[in-house]
Amino acid sequence: MTVVERAAALLGSARSAVALTGAGVSAESGIPTFRGEGGLWTKYDPIKVSSIDTFLADPTGYWAVARERGGIALAARPNPGHDALAALEANGHLVAVITQNTDGLHQAAGSRRVVELHGSGRTVECLVCGAREPRSDVQARLGEEMPPRCRKCGGALLKPTVVFFGEAMPPAAVEEAYDLAGSADVMLVIGSSLVVYPAADVPLAAVRAGARLIVINAEPTPFDRLAEVVIHGRSGEVLPQILNLIDG
């Protein structure tokens, strides 16, 4: 039996399988990873670009990078990996997707229960008055407005609703993620380096509760030794194969 067949057998017999996804899933949609080869943090200092303290002192640093790269995520579309996860949920083989990604591609693919541990990059919020607007609207005016200003109050602290360095993850999302992990019988980890905590602790919580672990990632992870199945490959290729084996 191949590793893909073993993964399909585990998922196909699961009663409450849960997936955790990271940047590797969206890399095949053209969105760069953060820590992998050629990742964003090899080009930019994350503390200068995406820390809350630096942003509050001067949001220009973040938005200057966003002017250059922000359109990539907004233009991205779901890839076969996203589509396969949505189909696994629709067919009753997956309870939910917990994601470290902020690009909204799981929802665009049709996944219904998506827990966003790091928030959403599709919305921008004014930290002065609380007004929100679509990220695409803010992105469109970065060429002539730097930093962008709130359309309601004129404030210059417009921030995407993502978790910056130095900020806590959304408590409700964290609670839901741990509840899902604690009741999962199979935990499927896809495209995550599993080095960012506390998100990386979610699959550990599942394993501690008795779940069987499947890891699909381009590179080895620190949790491979705990996994029943490890597949080093592209999620956009592996996940459709698993879906086809389960549903025939």
Short mmCIF file of C-alpha atoms in Angstrom, two decimals:
data_model
loop_
_atom_site.label_atom_id
_atom_site.label_comp_id
_atom_site.label_asym_id
_atom_site.label_seq_id
_atom_site.Cartn_x
_atom_site.Cartn_y
_atom_site.Cartn_z
CA MET A 1 0.00 0.00 0.00
CA THR A 2 1.40 3.42 -0.96
CA VAL A 3 1.49 6.34 1.46
CA VAL A 4 -1.30 8.03 -0.52
CA GLU A 5 -3.43 4.89 -0.27
CA ARG A 6 -2.76 4.71 3.49
CA ALA A 7 -3.81 8.34 3.88
CA ALA A 8 -6.98 7.68 1.88
CA ALA A 9 -7.79 4.63 4.02
CA LEU A 10 -7.40 6.63 7.24
CA LEU A 11 -9.50 9.56 6.00
CA GLY A 12 -12.10 7.33 4.40
CA SER A 13 -12.77 5.54 7.68
CA ALA A 14 -12.59 8.65 9.89
CA ARG A 15 -15.67 9.90 11.73
CA SER A 16 -14.35 13.36 12.65
CA ALA A 17 -11.31 14.25 10.53
CA VAL A 18 -9.97 17.79 10.77
CA ALA A 19 -7.42 19.55 8.54
CA LEU A 20 -4.84 22.18 9.50
CA THR A 21 -3.45 24.09 6.53
CA GLY A 22 -0.49 26.41 6.15
CA ALA A 23 1.13 28.56 3.49
CA GLY A 24 2.19 25.58 1.38
CA VAL A 25 -1.42 24.99 0.34
CA SER A 26 -1.70 28.47 -1.16
CA ALA A 27 1.78 28.47 -2.70
CA GLU A 28 0.34 26.57 -5.66
CA SER A 29 -2.07 29.46 -6.18
CA GLY A 30 0.91 31.78 -6.56
CA ILE A 31 0.98 33.14 -3.01
CA PRO A 32 4.55 33.04 -1.63
CA THR A 33 5.24 31.14 1.57
CA PHE A 34 6.85 32.93 4.51
CA ARG A 35 9.65 30.65 5.66
CA GLY A 36 10.33 28.29 2.78
CA GLU A 37 12.83 28.76 -0.01
CA GLY A 38 12.25 32.19 -1.53
CA GLY A 39 9.66 32.99 1.17
CA LEU A 40 8.65 36.52 2.13
CA TRP A 41 10.73 36.57 5.28
CA THR A 42 13.86 35.88 3.24
CA LYS A 43 13.21 39.20 1.48
CA TYR A 44 11.69 41.36 4.22
CA ASP A 45 12.26 41.75 7.94
CA PRO A 46 8.98 40.48 9.48
CA ILE A 47 9.40 42.68 12.55
CA LYS A 48 9.69 45.80 10.41
CA VAL A 49 6.89 44.80 8.05
CA SER A 50 4.31 42.96 10.14
CA SER A 51 4.74 43.68 13.84
CA ILE A 52 2.00 45.56 15.62
CA ASP A 53 4.38 47.93 17.42
CA THR A 54 6.11 48.98 14.21
CA PHE A 55 2.76 49.32 12.44
CA LEU A 56 1.31 51.56 15.13
CA ALA A 57 4.42 53.76 15.04
CA ASP A 58 4.28 54.09 11.26
CA PRO A 59 1.97 51.99 9.06
CA THR A 60 3.84 53.08 5.93
CA GLY A 61 6.35 50.21 6.22
CA TYR A 62 3.61 47.60 5.96
CA TRP A 63 1.63 49.32 3.23
CA ALA A 64 4.69 49.99 1.08
CA VAL A 65 5.30 46.24 0.88
CA ALA A 66 1.57 45.67 0.39
CA ARG A 67 1.57 48.09 -2.56
CA GLU A 68 4.20 45.88 -4.19
CA ARG A 69 2.90 42.44 -3.23
CA GLY A 70 -0.66 42.76 -1.93
CA GLY A 71 -2.29 42.32 -5.30
CA ILE A 72 -0.85 38.81 -5.62
CA ALA A 73 -3.06 37.37 -2.87
CA LEU A 74 -6.12 39.30 -4.03
CA ALA A 75 -5.73 37.94 -7.57
CA ALA A 76 -5.10 34.35 -6.45
CA ARG A 77 -7.67 31.61 -7.05
CA PRO A 78 -8.17 28.25 -5.33
CA ASN A 79 -6.03 25.41 -6.63
CA PRO A 80 -6.86 21.68 -6.79
CA GLY A 81 -5.75 21.26 -3.17
CA HIS A 82 -8.31 23.78 -1.94
CA ASP A 83 -10.95 22.19 -4.16
CA ALA A 84 -10.20 18.70 -2.85
CA LEU A 85 -10.53 19.83 0.78
CA ALA A 86 -13.89 21.44 0.00
CA ALA A 87 -15.03 18.21 -1.68
CA LEU A 88 -13.86 16.09 1.26
CA GLU A 89 -15.98 18.26 3.58
CA ALA A 90 -18.98 18.16 1.23
CA ASN A 91 -18.73 14.37 1.02
CA GLY A 92 -18.62 13.97 4.80
CA HIS A 93 -14.96 12.99 5.11
CA LEU A 94 -13.80 16.21 6.77
CA VAL A 95 -15.43 18.15 9.60
CA ALA A 96 -13.56 21.44 9.23
CA VAL A 97 -10.47 23.23 7.98
CA ILE A 98 -8.35 25.11 10.50
CA THR A 99 -6.02 27.42 8.61
CA GLN A 100 -3.01 29.59 9.29
CA ASN A 101 -3.64 31.31 5.94
CA THR A 102 -5.35 34.67 5.61
CA ASP A 103 -6.11 34.60 1.88
CA GLY A 104 -9.72 33.35 1.97
CA LEU A 105 -9.07 30.69 -0.67
CA HIS A 106 -10.65 27.86 1.33
CA GLN A 107 -13.94 29.76 1.43
CA ALA A 108 -13.60 30.64 -2.25
CA ALA A 109 -13.22 26.91 -3.01
CA GLY A 110 -16.42 26.11 -1.15
CA SER A 111 -15.22 24.98 2.28
CA ARG A 112 -18.00 25.82 4.72
CA ARG A 113 -16.42 25.47 8.16
CA VAL A 114 -13.12 27.35 8.10
CA VAL A 115 -11.37 28.47 11.29
CA GLU A 116 -8.94 31.32 10.55
CA LEU A 117 -6.29 31.29 13.27
CA HIS A 118 -4.48 34.31 11.84
CA GLY A 119 -7.49 36.32 10.70
CA SER A 120 -8.43 37.43 7.18
CA GLY A 121 -6.46 39.55 4.75
CA ARG A 122 -9.59 40.29 2.72
CA THR A 123 -10.82 43.00 5.11
CA VAL A 124 -9.21 46.16 6.47
CA GLU A 125 -10.20 47.82 9.75
CA CYS A 126 -9.59 51.35 10.97
CA LEU A 127 -7.97 51.19 14.40
CA VAL A 128 -9.24 54.71 15.11
CA CYS A 129 -12.98 54.39 14.47
CA GLY A 130 -13.49 50.67 13.77
CA ALA A 131 -14.85 51.11 10.24
CA ARG A 132 -14.15 48.23 7.85
CA GLU A 133 -13.80 48.04 4.09
CA PRO A 134 -12.67 45.45 1.55
CA ARG A 135 -8.91 45.03 1.20
CA SER A 136 -9.28 45.38 -2.56
CA ASP A 137 -10.63 48.93 -2.15
CA VAL A 138 -7.67 49.96 0.02
CA GLN A 139 -5.22 48.21 -2.28
CA ALA A 140 -6.54 50.17 -5.26
CA ARG A 141 -5.62 53.54 -3.76
CA LEU A 142 -2.12 52.74 -2.49
CA GLY A 143 -0.58 54.30 -5.60
CA GLU A 144 -1.69 57.79 -4.60
CA GLU A 145 -2.26 57.43 -0.85
CA MET A 146 0.52 56.25 1.47
CA PRO A 147 -0.34 55.27 4.09
CA PRO A 148 -4.01 54.77 3.17
CA ARG A 149 -6.57 56.69 5.18
CA CYS A 150 -9.94 55.66 6.54
CA ARG A 151 -12.80 56.72 4.29
CA LYS A 152 -14.99 57.34 7.36
CA CYS A 153 -12.80 59.24 9.83
CA GLY A 154 -9.63 60.03 7.88
CA GLY A 155 -7.42 58.13 10.32
CA ALA A 156 -4.12 56.70 9.08
CA LEU A 157 -4.21 53.45 11.04
CA LEU A 158 -5.90 51.14 8.54
CA LYS A 159 -4.87 47.57 9.33
CA PRO A 160 -5.81 44.30 7.65
CA THR A 161 -7.75 41.99 9.96
CA VAL A 162 -4.79 39.62 10.22
CA VAL A 163 -2.74 38.77 13.28
CA PHE A 164 0.52 40.72 13.30
CA PHE A 165 3.60 39.76 15.28
CA GLY A 166 2.97 40.83 18.87
CA GLU A 167 -0.79 40.30 18.65
CA ALA A 168 -2.78 37.42 20.11
CA MET A 169 -4.70 35.08 17.86
CA PRO A 170 -8.52 35.53 17.89
CA PRO A 171 -9.71 33.79 21.10
CA ALA A 172 -12.88 32.38 19.52
CA ALA A 173 -10.91 30.85 16.63
CA VAL A 174 -8.34 29.36 18.98
CA GLU A 175 -11.04 27.85 21.18
CA GLU A 176 -12.84 26.36 18.17
CA ALA A 177 -9.58 24.95 16.79
CA TYR A 178 -8.73 23.19 20.05
CA ASP A 179 -12.28 21.88 20.40
CA LEU A 180 -12.04 20.41 16.90
CA ALA A 181 -8.61 18.95 17.58
CA GLY A 182 -9.74 17.40 20.82
CA SER A 183 -12.61 15.54 19.16
CA ALA A 184 -10.78 14.57 15.94
CA ASP A 185 -9.96 10.93 15.20
CA VAL A 186 -7.75 11.89 12.23
CA MET A 187 -5.71 15.10 11.98
CA LEU A 188 -4.59 16.05 8.48
CA VAL A 189 -1.80 18.66 8.37
CA ILE A 190 -1.12 20.16 4.95
CA GLY A 191 1.45 22.71 3.80
CA SER A 192 2.53 23.85 7.25
CA SER A 193 6.10 23.97 8.51
CA LEU A 194 4.69 23.40 12.02
CA VAL A 195 7.15 25.79 13.61
CA VAL A 196 4.79 28.67 14.40
CA TYR A 197 3.15 28.44 17.83
CA PRO A 198 0.53 28.32 19.16
CA ALA A 199 -0.93 27.17 15.81
CA ALA A 200 1.53 24.25 15.66
CA ASP A 201 0.20 23.01 19.00
CA VAL A 202 -3.22 22.28 17.48
CA PRO A 203 -2.18 18.98 15.83
CA LEU A 204 -0.27 18.07 18.99
CA ALA A 205 -3.50 18.50 20.95
CA ALA A 206 -5.20 16.14 18.51
CA VAL A 207 -2.46 13.54 18.87
CA ARG A 208 -2.58 13.83 22.65
CA ALA A 209 -6.34 13.17 22.46
CA GLY A 210 -5.75 10.01 20.41
CA ALA A 211 -6.04 11.25 16.81
CA ARG A 212 -4.01 9.66 14.06
CA LEU A 213 -1.82 12.17 12.23
CA ILE A 214 -1.29 12.58 8.48
CA VAL A 215 1.30 15.13 7.32
CA ILE A 216 1.44 16.37 3.72
CA ASN A 217 4.19 18.91 3.13
CA ALA A 218 6.89 19.66 0.59
CA GLU A 219 9.58 19.58 3.26
CA PRO A 220 10.06 17.54 6.49
CA THR A 221 8.37 18.91 9.64
CA PRO A 222 9.17 18.49 13.34
CA PHE A 223 6.01 16.35 13.71
CA ASP A 224 6.78 13.78 11.02
CA ARG A 225 7.94 11.36 13.70
CA LEU A 226 4.49 11.49 15.31
CA ALA A 227 2.60 10.90 12.08
CA GLU A 228 1.13 7.62 10.92
CA VAL A 229 1.48 8.79 7.32
CA VAL A 230 3.96 11.34 5.93
CA ILE A 231 3.75 12.44 2.31
CA HIS A 232 6.39 14.81 0.97
CA GLY A 233 4.67 16.35 -2.03
CA ARG A 234 2.49 19.12 -3.39
CA SER A 235 -0.95 19.31 -1.84
CA GLY A 236 -2.51 20.24 -5.18
CA GLU A 237 -1.41 16.87 -6.52
CA VAL A 238 -1.72 14.67 -3.41
CA LEU A 239 -5.14 15.77 -2.12
CA PRO A 240 -7.03 15.10 -5.40
CA GLN A 241 -5.45 11.63 -5.45
CA ILE A 242 -6.68 10.96 -1.91
CA LEU A 243 -10.17 12.28 -2.80
CA ASN A 244 -10.34 10.02 -5.86
CA LEU A 245 -9.28 6.96 -3.87
CA ILE A 246 -11.93 7.61 -1.21
CA ASP A 247 -14.85 8.46 -3.49
CA GLY A 248 -13.77 6.48 -6.52
#
